[in-house]
Coordinates of C-alpha atoms in Angstrom, one line a residue:
X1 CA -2.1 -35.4 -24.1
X2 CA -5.4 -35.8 -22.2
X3 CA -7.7 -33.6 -20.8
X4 CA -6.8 -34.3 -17.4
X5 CA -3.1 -34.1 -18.1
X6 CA -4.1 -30.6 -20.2
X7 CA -6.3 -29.4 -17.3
X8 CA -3.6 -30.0 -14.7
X9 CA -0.7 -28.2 -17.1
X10 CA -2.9 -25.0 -17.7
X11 CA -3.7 -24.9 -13.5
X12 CA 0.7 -24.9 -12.6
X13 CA 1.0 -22.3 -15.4
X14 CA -1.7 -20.2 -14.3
X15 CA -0.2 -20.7 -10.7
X16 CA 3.1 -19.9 -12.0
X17 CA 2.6 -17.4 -13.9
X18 CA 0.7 -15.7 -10.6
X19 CA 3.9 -16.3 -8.4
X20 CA 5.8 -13.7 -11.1
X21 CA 3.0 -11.7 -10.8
X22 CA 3.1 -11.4 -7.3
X23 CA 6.9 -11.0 -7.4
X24 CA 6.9 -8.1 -10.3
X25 CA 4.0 -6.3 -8.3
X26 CA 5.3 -6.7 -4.7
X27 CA 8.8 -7.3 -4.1
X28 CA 10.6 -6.0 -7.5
X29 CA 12.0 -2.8 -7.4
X30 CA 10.4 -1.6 -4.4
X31 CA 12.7 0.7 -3.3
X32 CA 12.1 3.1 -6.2
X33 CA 9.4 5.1 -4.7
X34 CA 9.6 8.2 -2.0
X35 CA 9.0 7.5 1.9
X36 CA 5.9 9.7 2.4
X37 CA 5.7 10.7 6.0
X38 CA 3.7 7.5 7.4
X39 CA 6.1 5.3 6.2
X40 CA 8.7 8.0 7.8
X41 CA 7.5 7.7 11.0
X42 CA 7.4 3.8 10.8
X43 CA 10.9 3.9 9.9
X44 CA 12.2 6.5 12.6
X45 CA 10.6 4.7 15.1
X46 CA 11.9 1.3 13.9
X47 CA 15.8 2.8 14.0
X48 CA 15.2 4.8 17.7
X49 CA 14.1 1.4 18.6
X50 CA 17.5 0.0 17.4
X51 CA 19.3 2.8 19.4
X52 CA 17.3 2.6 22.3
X53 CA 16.5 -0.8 23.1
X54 CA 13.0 0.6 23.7
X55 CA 11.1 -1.4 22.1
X56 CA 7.7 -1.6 23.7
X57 CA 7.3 1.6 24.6
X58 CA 8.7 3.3 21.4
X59 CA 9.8 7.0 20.4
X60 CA 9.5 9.2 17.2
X61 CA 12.1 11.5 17.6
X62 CA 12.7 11.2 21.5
X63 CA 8.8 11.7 22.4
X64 CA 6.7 8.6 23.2
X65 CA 4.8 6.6 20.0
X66 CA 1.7 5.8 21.6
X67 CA -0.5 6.6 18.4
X68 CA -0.3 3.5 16.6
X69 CA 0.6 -0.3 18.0
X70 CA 4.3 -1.4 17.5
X71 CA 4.2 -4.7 15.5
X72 CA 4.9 -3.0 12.3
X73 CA 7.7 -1.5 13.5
X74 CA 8.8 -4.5 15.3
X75 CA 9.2 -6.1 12.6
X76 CA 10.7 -3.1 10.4
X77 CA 13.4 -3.5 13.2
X78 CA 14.0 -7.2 13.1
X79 CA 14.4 -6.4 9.2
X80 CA 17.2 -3.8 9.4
X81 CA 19.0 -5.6 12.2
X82 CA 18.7 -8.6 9.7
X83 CA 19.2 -6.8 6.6
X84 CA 21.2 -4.3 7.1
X85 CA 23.0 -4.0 10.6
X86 CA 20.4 -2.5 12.2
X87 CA 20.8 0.8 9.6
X88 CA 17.5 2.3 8.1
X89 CA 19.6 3.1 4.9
X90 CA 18.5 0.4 2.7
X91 CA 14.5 0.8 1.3
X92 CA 14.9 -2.6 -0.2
X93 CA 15.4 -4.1 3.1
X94 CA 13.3 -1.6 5.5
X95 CA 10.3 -3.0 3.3
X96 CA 10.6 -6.2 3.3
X97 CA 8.0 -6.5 6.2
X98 CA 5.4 -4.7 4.3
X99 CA 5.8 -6.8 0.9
X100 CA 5.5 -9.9 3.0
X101 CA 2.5 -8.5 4.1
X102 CA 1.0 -7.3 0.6
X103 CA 2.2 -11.5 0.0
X104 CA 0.0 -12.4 2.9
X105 CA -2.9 -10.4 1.8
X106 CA -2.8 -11.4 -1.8
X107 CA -2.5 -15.3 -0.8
X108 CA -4.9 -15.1 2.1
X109 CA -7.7 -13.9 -0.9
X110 CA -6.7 -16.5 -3.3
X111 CA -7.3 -19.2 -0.7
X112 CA -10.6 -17.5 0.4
X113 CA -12.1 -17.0 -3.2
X114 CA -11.2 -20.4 -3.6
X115 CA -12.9 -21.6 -0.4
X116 CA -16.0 -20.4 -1.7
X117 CA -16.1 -20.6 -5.4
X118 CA -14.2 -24.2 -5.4
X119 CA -12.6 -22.4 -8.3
X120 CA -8.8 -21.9 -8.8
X121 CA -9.2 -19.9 -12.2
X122 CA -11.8 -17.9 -10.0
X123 CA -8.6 -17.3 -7.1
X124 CA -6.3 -16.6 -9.8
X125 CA -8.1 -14.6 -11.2
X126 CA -8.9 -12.6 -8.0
X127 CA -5.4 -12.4 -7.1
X128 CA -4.7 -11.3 -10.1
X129 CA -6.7 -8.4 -10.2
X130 CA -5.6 -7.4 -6.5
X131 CA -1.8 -7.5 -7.1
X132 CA -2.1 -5.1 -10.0
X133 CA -4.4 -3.0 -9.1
X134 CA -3.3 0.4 -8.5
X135 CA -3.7 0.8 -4.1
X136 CA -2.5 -2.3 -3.4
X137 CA 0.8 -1.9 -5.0
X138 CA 1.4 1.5 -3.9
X139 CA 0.6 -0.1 0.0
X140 CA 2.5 -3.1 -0.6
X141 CA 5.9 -1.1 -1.9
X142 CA 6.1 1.5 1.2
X143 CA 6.0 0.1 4.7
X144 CA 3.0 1.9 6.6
X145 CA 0.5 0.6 9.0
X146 CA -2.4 0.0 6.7
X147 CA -1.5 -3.4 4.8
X148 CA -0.2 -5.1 8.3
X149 CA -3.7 -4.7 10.0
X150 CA -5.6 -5.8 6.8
X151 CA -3.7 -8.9 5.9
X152 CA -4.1 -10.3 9.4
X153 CA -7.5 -9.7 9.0
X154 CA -8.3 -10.9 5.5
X155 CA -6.1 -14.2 6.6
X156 CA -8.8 -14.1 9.8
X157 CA -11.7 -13.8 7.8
X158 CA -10.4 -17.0 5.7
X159 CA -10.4 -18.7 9.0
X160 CA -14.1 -17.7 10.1
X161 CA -15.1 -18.7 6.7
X162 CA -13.7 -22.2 6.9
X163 CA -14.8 -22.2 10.6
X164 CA -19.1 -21.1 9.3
X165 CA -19.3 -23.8 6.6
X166 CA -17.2 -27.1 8.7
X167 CA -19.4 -29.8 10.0
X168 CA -17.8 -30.3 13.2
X169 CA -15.9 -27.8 15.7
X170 CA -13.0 -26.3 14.8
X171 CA -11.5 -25.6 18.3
X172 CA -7.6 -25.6 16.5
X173 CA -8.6 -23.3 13.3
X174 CA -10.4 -21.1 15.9
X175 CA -7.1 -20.3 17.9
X176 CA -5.1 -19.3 15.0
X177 CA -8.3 -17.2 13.9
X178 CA -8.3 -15.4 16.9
X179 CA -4.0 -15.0 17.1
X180 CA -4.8 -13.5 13.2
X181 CA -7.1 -11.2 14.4
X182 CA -5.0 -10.0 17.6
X183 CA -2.1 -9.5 15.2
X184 CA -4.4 -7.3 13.2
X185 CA -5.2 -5.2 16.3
X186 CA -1.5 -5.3 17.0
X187 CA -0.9 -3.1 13.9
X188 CA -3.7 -0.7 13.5
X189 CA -6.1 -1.2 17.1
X190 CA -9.1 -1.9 15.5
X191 CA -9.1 0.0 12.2
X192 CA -9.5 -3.5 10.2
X193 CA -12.3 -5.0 12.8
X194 CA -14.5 -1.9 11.7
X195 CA -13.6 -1.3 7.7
X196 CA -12.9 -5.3 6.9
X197 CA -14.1 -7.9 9.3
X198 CA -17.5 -5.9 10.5
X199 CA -18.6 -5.6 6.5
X200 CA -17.7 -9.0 6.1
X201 CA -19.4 -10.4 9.2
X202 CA -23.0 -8.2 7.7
X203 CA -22.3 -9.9 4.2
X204 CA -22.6 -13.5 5.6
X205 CA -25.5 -12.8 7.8
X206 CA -27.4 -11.8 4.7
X207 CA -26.2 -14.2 2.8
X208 CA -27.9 -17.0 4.0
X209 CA -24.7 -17.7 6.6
X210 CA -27.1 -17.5 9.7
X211 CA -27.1 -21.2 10.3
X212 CA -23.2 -21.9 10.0
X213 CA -22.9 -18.8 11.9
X214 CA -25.1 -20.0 15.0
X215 CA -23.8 -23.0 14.9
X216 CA -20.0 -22.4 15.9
X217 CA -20.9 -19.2 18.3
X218 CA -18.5 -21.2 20.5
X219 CA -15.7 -21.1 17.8
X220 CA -16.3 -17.6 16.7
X221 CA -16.3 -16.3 20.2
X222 CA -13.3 -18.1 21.3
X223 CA -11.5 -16.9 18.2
X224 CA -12.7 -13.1 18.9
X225 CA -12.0 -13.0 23.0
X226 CA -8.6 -14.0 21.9
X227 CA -8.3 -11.4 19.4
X228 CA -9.5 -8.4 21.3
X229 CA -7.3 -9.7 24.3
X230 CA -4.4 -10.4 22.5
X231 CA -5.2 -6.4 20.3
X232 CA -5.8 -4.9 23.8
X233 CA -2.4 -6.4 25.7
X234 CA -0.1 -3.5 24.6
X235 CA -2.5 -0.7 24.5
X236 CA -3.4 -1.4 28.5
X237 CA 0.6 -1.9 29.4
X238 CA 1.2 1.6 27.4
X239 CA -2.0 2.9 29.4
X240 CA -0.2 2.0 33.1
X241 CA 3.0 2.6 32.1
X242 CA 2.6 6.6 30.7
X243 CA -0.7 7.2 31.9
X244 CA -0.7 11.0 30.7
X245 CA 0.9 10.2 27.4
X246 CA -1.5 7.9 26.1
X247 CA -4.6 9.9 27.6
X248 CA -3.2 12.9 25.6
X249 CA -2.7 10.2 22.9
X250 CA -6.3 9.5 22.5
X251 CA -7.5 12.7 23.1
X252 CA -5.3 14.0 20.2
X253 CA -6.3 10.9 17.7
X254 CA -10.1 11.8 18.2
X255 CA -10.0 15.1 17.3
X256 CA -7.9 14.1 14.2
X257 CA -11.3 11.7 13.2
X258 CA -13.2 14.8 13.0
X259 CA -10.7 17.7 12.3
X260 CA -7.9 16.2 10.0
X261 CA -8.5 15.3 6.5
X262 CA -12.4 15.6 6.7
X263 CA -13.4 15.3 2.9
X264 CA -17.3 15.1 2.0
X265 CA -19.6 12.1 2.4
X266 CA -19.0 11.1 -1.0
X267 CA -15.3 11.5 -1.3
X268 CA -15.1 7.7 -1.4
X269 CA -17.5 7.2 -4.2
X270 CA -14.0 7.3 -6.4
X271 CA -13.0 3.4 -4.7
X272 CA -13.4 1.9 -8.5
X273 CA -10.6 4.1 -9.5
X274 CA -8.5 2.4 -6.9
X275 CA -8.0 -0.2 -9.2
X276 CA -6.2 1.7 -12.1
X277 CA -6.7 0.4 -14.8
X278 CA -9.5 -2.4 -14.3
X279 CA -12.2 0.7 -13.3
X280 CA -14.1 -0.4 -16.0
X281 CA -14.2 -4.0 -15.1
X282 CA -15.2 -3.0 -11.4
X283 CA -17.7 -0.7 -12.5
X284 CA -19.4 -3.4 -14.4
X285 CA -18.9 -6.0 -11.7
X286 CA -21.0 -4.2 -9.3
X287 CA -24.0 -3.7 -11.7
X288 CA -26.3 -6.4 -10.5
X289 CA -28.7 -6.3 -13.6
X290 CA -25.5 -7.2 -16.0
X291 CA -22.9 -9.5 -13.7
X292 CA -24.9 -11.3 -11.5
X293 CA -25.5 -14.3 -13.4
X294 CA -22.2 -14.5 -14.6
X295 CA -21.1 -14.2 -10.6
X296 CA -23.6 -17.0 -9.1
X297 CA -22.6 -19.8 -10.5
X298 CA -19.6 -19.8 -8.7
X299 CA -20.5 -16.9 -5.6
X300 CA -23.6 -15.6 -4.3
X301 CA -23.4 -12.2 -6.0
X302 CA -24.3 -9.8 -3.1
X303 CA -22.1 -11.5 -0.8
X304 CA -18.6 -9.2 -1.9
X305 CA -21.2 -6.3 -3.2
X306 CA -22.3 -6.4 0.4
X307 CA -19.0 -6.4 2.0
X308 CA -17.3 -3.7 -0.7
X309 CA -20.6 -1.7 -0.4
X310 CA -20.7 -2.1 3.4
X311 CA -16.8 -1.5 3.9
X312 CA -17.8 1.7 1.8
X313 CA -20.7 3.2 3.8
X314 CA -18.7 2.8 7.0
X315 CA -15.7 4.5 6.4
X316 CA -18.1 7.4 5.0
X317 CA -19.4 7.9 8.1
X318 CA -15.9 8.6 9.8
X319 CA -15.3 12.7 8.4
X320 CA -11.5 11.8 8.1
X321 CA -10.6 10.4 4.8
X322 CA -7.7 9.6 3.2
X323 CA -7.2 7.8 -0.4
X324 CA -5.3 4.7 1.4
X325 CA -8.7 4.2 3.7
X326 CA -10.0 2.9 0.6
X327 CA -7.4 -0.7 0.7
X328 CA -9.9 -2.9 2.8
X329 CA -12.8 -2.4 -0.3
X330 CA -10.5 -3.3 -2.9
X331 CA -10.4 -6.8 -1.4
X332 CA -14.1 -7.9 -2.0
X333 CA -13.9 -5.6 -4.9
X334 CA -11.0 -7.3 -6.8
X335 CA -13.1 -10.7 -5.7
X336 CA -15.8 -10.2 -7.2
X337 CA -14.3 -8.8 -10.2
X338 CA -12.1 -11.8 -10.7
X339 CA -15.5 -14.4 -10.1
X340 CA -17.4 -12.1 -12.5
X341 CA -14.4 -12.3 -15.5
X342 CA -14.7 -16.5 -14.7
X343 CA -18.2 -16.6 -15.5
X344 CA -17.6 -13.9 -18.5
X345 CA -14.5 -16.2 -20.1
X346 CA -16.5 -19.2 -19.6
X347 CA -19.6 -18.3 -21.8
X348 CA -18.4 -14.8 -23.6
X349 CA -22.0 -15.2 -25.3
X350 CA -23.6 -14.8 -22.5
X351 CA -22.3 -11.7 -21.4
X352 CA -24.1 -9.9 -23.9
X353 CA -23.4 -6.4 -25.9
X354 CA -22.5 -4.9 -22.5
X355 CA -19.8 -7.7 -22.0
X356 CA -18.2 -7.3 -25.4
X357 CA -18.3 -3.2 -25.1
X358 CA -16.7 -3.5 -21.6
X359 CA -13.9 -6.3 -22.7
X360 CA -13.0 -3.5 -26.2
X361 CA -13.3 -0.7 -24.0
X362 CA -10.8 -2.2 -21.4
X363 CA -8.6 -3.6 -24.5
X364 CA -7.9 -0.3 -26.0
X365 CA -6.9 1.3 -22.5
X366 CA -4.5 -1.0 -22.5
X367 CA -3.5 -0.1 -26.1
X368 CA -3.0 3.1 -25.4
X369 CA -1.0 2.7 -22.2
X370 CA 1.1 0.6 -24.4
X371 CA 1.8 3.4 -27.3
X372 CA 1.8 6.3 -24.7
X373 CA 4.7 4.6 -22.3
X374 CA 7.6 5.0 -25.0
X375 CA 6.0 8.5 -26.2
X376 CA 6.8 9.2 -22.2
X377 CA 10.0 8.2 -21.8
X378 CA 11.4 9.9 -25.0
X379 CA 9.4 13.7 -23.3
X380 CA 11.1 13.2 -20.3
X381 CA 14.1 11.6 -21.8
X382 CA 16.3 14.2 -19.6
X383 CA 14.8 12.9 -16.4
X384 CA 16.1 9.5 -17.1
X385 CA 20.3 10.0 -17.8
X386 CA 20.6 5.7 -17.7
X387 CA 18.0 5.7 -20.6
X388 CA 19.8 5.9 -23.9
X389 CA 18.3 5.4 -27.8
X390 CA 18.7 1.7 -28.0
X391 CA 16.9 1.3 -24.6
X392 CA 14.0 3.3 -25.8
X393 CA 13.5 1.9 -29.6
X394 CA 13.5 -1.4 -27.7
X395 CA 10.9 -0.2 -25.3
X396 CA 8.7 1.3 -28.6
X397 CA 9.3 -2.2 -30.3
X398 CA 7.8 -3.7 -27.3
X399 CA 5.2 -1.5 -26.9
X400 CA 3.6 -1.7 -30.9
X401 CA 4.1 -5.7 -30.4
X402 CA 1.8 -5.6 -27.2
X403 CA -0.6 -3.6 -28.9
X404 CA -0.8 -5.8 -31.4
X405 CA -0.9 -8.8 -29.7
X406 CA -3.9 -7.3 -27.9
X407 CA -5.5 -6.4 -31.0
X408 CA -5.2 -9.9 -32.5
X409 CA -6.4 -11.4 -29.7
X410 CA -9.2 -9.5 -29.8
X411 CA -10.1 -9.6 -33.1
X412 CA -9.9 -14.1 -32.8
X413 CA -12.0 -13.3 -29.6
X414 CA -9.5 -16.0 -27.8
X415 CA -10.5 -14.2 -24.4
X416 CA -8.3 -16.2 -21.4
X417 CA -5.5 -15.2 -24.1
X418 CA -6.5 -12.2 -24.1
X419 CA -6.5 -11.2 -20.5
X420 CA -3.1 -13.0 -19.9
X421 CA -1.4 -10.8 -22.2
X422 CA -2.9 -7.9 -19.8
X423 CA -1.6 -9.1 -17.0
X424 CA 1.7 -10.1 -18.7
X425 CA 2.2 -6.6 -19.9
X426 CA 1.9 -5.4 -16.1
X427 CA 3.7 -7.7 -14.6
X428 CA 6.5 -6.8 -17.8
X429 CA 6.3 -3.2 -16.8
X430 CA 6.9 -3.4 -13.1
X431 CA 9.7 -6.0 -13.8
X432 CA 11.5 -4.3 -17.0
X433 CA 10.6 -0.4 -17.2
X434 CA 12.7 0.4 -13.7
X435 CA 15.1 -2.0 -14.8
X436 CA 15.7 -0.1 -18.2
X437 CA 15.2 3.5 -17.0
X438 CA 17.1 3.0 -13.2
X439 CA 14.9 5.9 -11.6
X440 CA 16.3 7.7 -8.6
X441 CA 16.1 5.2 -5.5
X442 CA 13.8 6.4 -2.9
X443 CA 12.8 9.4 -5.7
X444 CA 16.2 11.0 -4.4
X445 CA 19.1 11.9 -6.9
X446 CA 21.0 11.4 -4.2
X447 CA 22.1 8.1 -2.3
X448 CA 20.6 8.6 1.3
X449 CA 24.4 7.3 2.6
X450 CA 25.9 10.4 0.4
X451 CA 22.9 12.9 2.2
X452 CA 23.8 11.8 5.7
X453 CA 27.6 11.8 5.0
X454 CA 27.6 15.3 4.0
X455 CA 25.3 16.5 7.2
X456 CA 27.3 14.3 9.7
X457 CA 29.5 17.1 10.6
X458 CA 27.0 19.0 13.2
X459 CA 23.5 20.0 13.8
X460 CA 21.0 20.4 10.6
X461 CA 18.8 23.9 11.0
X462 CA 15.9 24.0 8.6
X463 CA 13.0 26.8 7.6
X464 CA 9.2 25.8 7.4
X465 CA 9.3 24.5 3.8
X466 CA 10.8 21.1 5.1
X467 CA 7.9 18.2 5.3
X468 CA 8.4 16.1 7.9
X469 CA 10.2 13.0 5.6
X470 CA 12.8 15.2 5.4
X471 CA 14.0 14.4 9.0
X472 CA 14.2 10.5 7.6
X473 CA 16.3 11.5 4.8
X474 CA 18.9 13.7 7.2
X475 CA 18.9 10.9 9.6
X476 CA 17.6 13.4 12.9
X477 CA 15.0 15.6 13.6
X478 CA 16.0 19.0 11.9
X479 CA 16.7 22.4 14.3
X480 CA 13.4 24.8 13.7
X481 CA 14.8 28.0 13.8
X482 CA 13.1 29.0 17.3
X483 CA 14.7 25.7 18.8
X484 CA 18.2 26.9 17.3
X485 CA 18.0 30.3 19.6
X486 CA 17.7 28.7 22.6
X487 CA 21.1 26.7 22.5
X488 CA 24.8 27.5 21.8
X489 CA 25.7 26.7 18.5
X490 CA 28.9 24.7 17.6
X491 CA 31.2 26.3 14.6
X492 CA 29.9 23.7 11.8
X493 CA 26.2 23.4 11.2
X494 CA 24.1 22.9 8.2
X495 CA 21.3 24.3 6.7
X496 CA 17.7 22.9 5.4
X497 CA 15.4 24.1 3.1
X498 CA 12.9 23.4 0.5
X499 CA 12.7 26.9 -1.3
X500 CA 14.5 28.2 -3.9
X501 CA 17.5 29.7 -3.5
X502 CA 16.9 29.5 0.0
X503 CA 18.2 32.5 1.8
X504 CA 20.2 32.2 5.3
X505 CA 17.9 33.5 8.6
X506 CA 19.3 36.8 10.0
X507 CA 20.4 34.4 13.2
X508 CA 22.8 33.2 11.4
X509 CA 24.7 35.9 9.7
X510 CA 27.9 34.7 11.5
X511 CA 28.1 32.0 9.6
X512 CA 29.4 31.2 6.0
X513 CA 28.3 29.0 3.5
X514 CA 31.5 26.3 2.4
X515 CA 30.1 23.7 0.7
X516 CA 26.0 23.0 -0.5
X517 CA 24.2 19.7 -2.1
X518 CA 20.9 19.8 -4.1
X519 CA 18.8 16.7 -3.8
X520 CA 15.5 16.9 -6.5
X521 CA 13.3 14.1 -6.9
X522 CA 11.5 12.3 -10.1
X523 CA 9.2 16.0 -10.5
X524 CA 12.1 18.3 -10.3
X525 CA 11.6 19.6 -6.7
X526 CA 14.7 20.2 -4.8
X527 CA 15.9 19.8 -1.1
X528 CA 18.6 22.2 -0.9
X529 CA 21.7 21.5 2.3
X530 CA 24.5 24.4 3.0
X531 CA 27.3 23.4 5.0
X532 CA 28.2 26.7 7.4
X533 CA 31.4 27.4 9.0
X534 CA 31.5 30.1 11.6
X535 CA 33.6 32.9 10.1
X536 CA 36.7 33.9 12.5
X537 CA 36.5 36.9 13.5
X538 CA 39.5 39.1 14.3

């Protein structure tokens, strides 16, 4: 076979074996993990929406939704009426939206990485990185507001790049720039114009982009008037149409910026970690004296240090920080880490003793994930009833294999093989370990339809210990025990709690328990429901 024909087979393998990569990371099994309470509230609002027909002015438990734009929840909506009859009970179908998000994001990076580095081992490997790395998948598998706004904008920021480096106008590609970056706005305001697009836009500038960047002002402009109008349109209706709502709204949502969740100026020095298990590889990646002439071959170097650096600094200076903040650096991150491992495979020699250390260092992480997974699921063999001894000496079989695999591969110093077999073990894990253990769906023991069922019969009271995800999982916003005194209560009701042995309030000593169901989750932690029949007095 010739080189070409070679060439052309090792680029539609790559490719392909991306596509399952992308599958096993985004789409498979995603309904195994909890609803935490922003993707709770996304969902809520996305089934009132359903019930109401309101769907521009939206509610979270009968009170107006004003804190965060609709288009993720528009489209969670479209999905259940789609997917499942307008019902929120499915997770595989309420996030559906959000892994065709991660899907944008991911493809949005290859196609920009390979843009600029004219380099499809260079996207791959990129896209590579992203898709397992450890923030991205958790974002991509529950459906909150952060991965909507930031592929819109990453799929922006491919236009403006195209847009800075063409010869001629690009009137067309500077429409659907600016539609990108109003859809953006449309899902978070303009959280991804400040964390993503304003690092990005400092990068080029000192990156020697000041001349493509004058040069189509007109295109640049066009593209942003349309995105700030088109972000702004819903905002200003919700403005005029519940004036004191939204004022309230915003009044409440600045205070949170420097009241809620305010961690120290260097709480998101960790953003390396957000990769899992390539830290190491990031680490090294951002140390100019050791990676930058293995990155500018293909990339000026400081072009993604400057963007994940800059993307860094500003969310510092905001004193509310959270751990999912930290999504828009992974995406120049995870770029310049795949360019760097191009130049690396291409000429191991030349990356030197601190090259070699880093590539052993990372290989045995991964040989020790492997040997400690089976070690794992035989100590919390109990926590797994679908898992029996076949299952798991398959999974330790596997396991030793993979290590030694690595370890071979190694040892021959056959590199691209090498990293292949990483990526194949992740992609093998996400596809194959929920597959063979069947954890809980949604982390509940269980099914949601069996939870609601046995609450359907009247109101549902709780205590404090509830969180507010709860109220998803009920299907209605629990009864506080203050609200319960205020109205007549009918002769069946439930009760809510998250203690142990959770003891009835003294208001409801006229009641009897009939009937109770315990709902724990993957770490043993139980949500507790008591059916309560008023007893009949004589």
């Amino acid at each position: 076979m010739s080189a070409p024909c070679l060439r052309s087979a090792a680029l539609l393998g790559g490719l392909l074996g991306l596509l399952i990569l992308l599958y096993a990371g985004i789409f498979a099994h995603r309904a195994v993990l909890g609803v935490d309470i922003m993707e709770a509230r996304n969902l809520i609002t996305a089934r009132e929406m359903i019930e109401t027909g309101h769907w521009f002015l939206p509610t979270l438990h009968g009170e107006p939704r004003l804190a965060k734009p609709p288009l993720p929840t528009w489209l969670t909506a479209g999905a259940m009426l789609l997917g499942n009859a307008g019902l929120d009970t499915d997770l595989t179908v309420n996030r559906i939206p959000s892994a065709l998000a991660g899907l944008l994001l991911a493809v949005s990076l290859f196609g920009l990485t390979r843009f600029w580095t004219k380099s499809a081992a260079a996207a791959s490997w990129s896209t590579a990185f992203l898709t397992t790395s450890y923030m991205f998948v958790l974002m991509a598998r529950r459906n909150s507001w952060d991965i909507y706004c930031h592929a819109f904008m990453l799929a922006a920021i491919w236009g403006v790049a195209v847009i800075v480096e063409s010869p001629t106008p690009r009137r067309k590609l500077s429409v659907g720039t600016g539609l990108l970056l109003g859809l953006s706005g449309l899902s978070k305001g303009p959280v991804s114009y400040y964390a993503l697009l304003l690092p990005f836009a400092i990068a080029l500038l000192a990156t020697g982009a000041k001349a493509g960047i004058r040069s189509h002002l007109r295109d640049l402009g066009l593209a942003l008037r349309i995105g700030v109008a088109l972000s702004s349109v819903w905002s200003m209706v919700a403005w005029v149409a519940m004036p004191h709502d939204f004022s309230r709204m915003l009044a409440t949502e600045q205070g949170a910026w420097f009241t809620e969740h305010t961690k120290p100026f260097w709480f998101y020095l960790q953003f390396p970690f957000m990769t899992g298990i390539w830290s190491l590889v990031a680490c090294a990646a951002l140390w100019p004296r050791h990676a930058r002439s293995r990155v500018e071959p293909l990339l000026p170097y400081w072009r993604p240090v400057i963007w994940c650096l800059g993307s860094v600094l500003l969310l510092m200076l905001v004193p509310e920080k959270k751990d999912r903040y930290l999504l828009p650096i992974l995406i120049p991150l995870c770029q310049l880490m795949g360019v760097y491992l191009t130049g690396l495979l291409r000429n191991p020699e030349k990356g030197g003793r601190l090259g070699r250390a880093l590539i052993l260092a990372n290989s045995v992480i991964f040989g020790i994930v492997c040997i400690s997974i089976p070690i794992s699921l035989f100590w919390l063999w109990t926590r797994f009833p679908a898992l029996d001894g076949i299952e798991l000496t398959g999974v330790g079989m596997t396991a030793v294999l993979a290590a030694l695999l690595l370890y071979f591969l190694w040892r021959s110093q056959h590199l691209p093989g090498l990293f292949v077999a990483k990526f194949s073990i992740l992609g093998l894990c996400c596809l194959a370990l929920p597959a063979i253990i069947q954890p809980f769906v949604g982390n509940m023991s269980v099914p949601l339809t069996e939870i609601r069922s046995f609450t359907s019969g009247g109101p549902v009271l709780c205590d404090s210990s509830l969180k507010f995800q709860d109220s998803w999982i009920i299907g209605s916003k629990p009864l506080a025990q203050n609200d319960s005194a205020n109205i007549e209560l009918p002769d069946k009701i439930y009760f809510a709690s998250r203690r142990k042995n959770p003891i009835l309030p003294e208001s409801l000593r006229e009641y009897a328990p009939q009937a109770h169901m315990d709902v724990h989750n993957f770490s043993g932690k139980k949500l507790y429901f008591i059916a309560l029949d008023r007893r009949i007095t004589q």
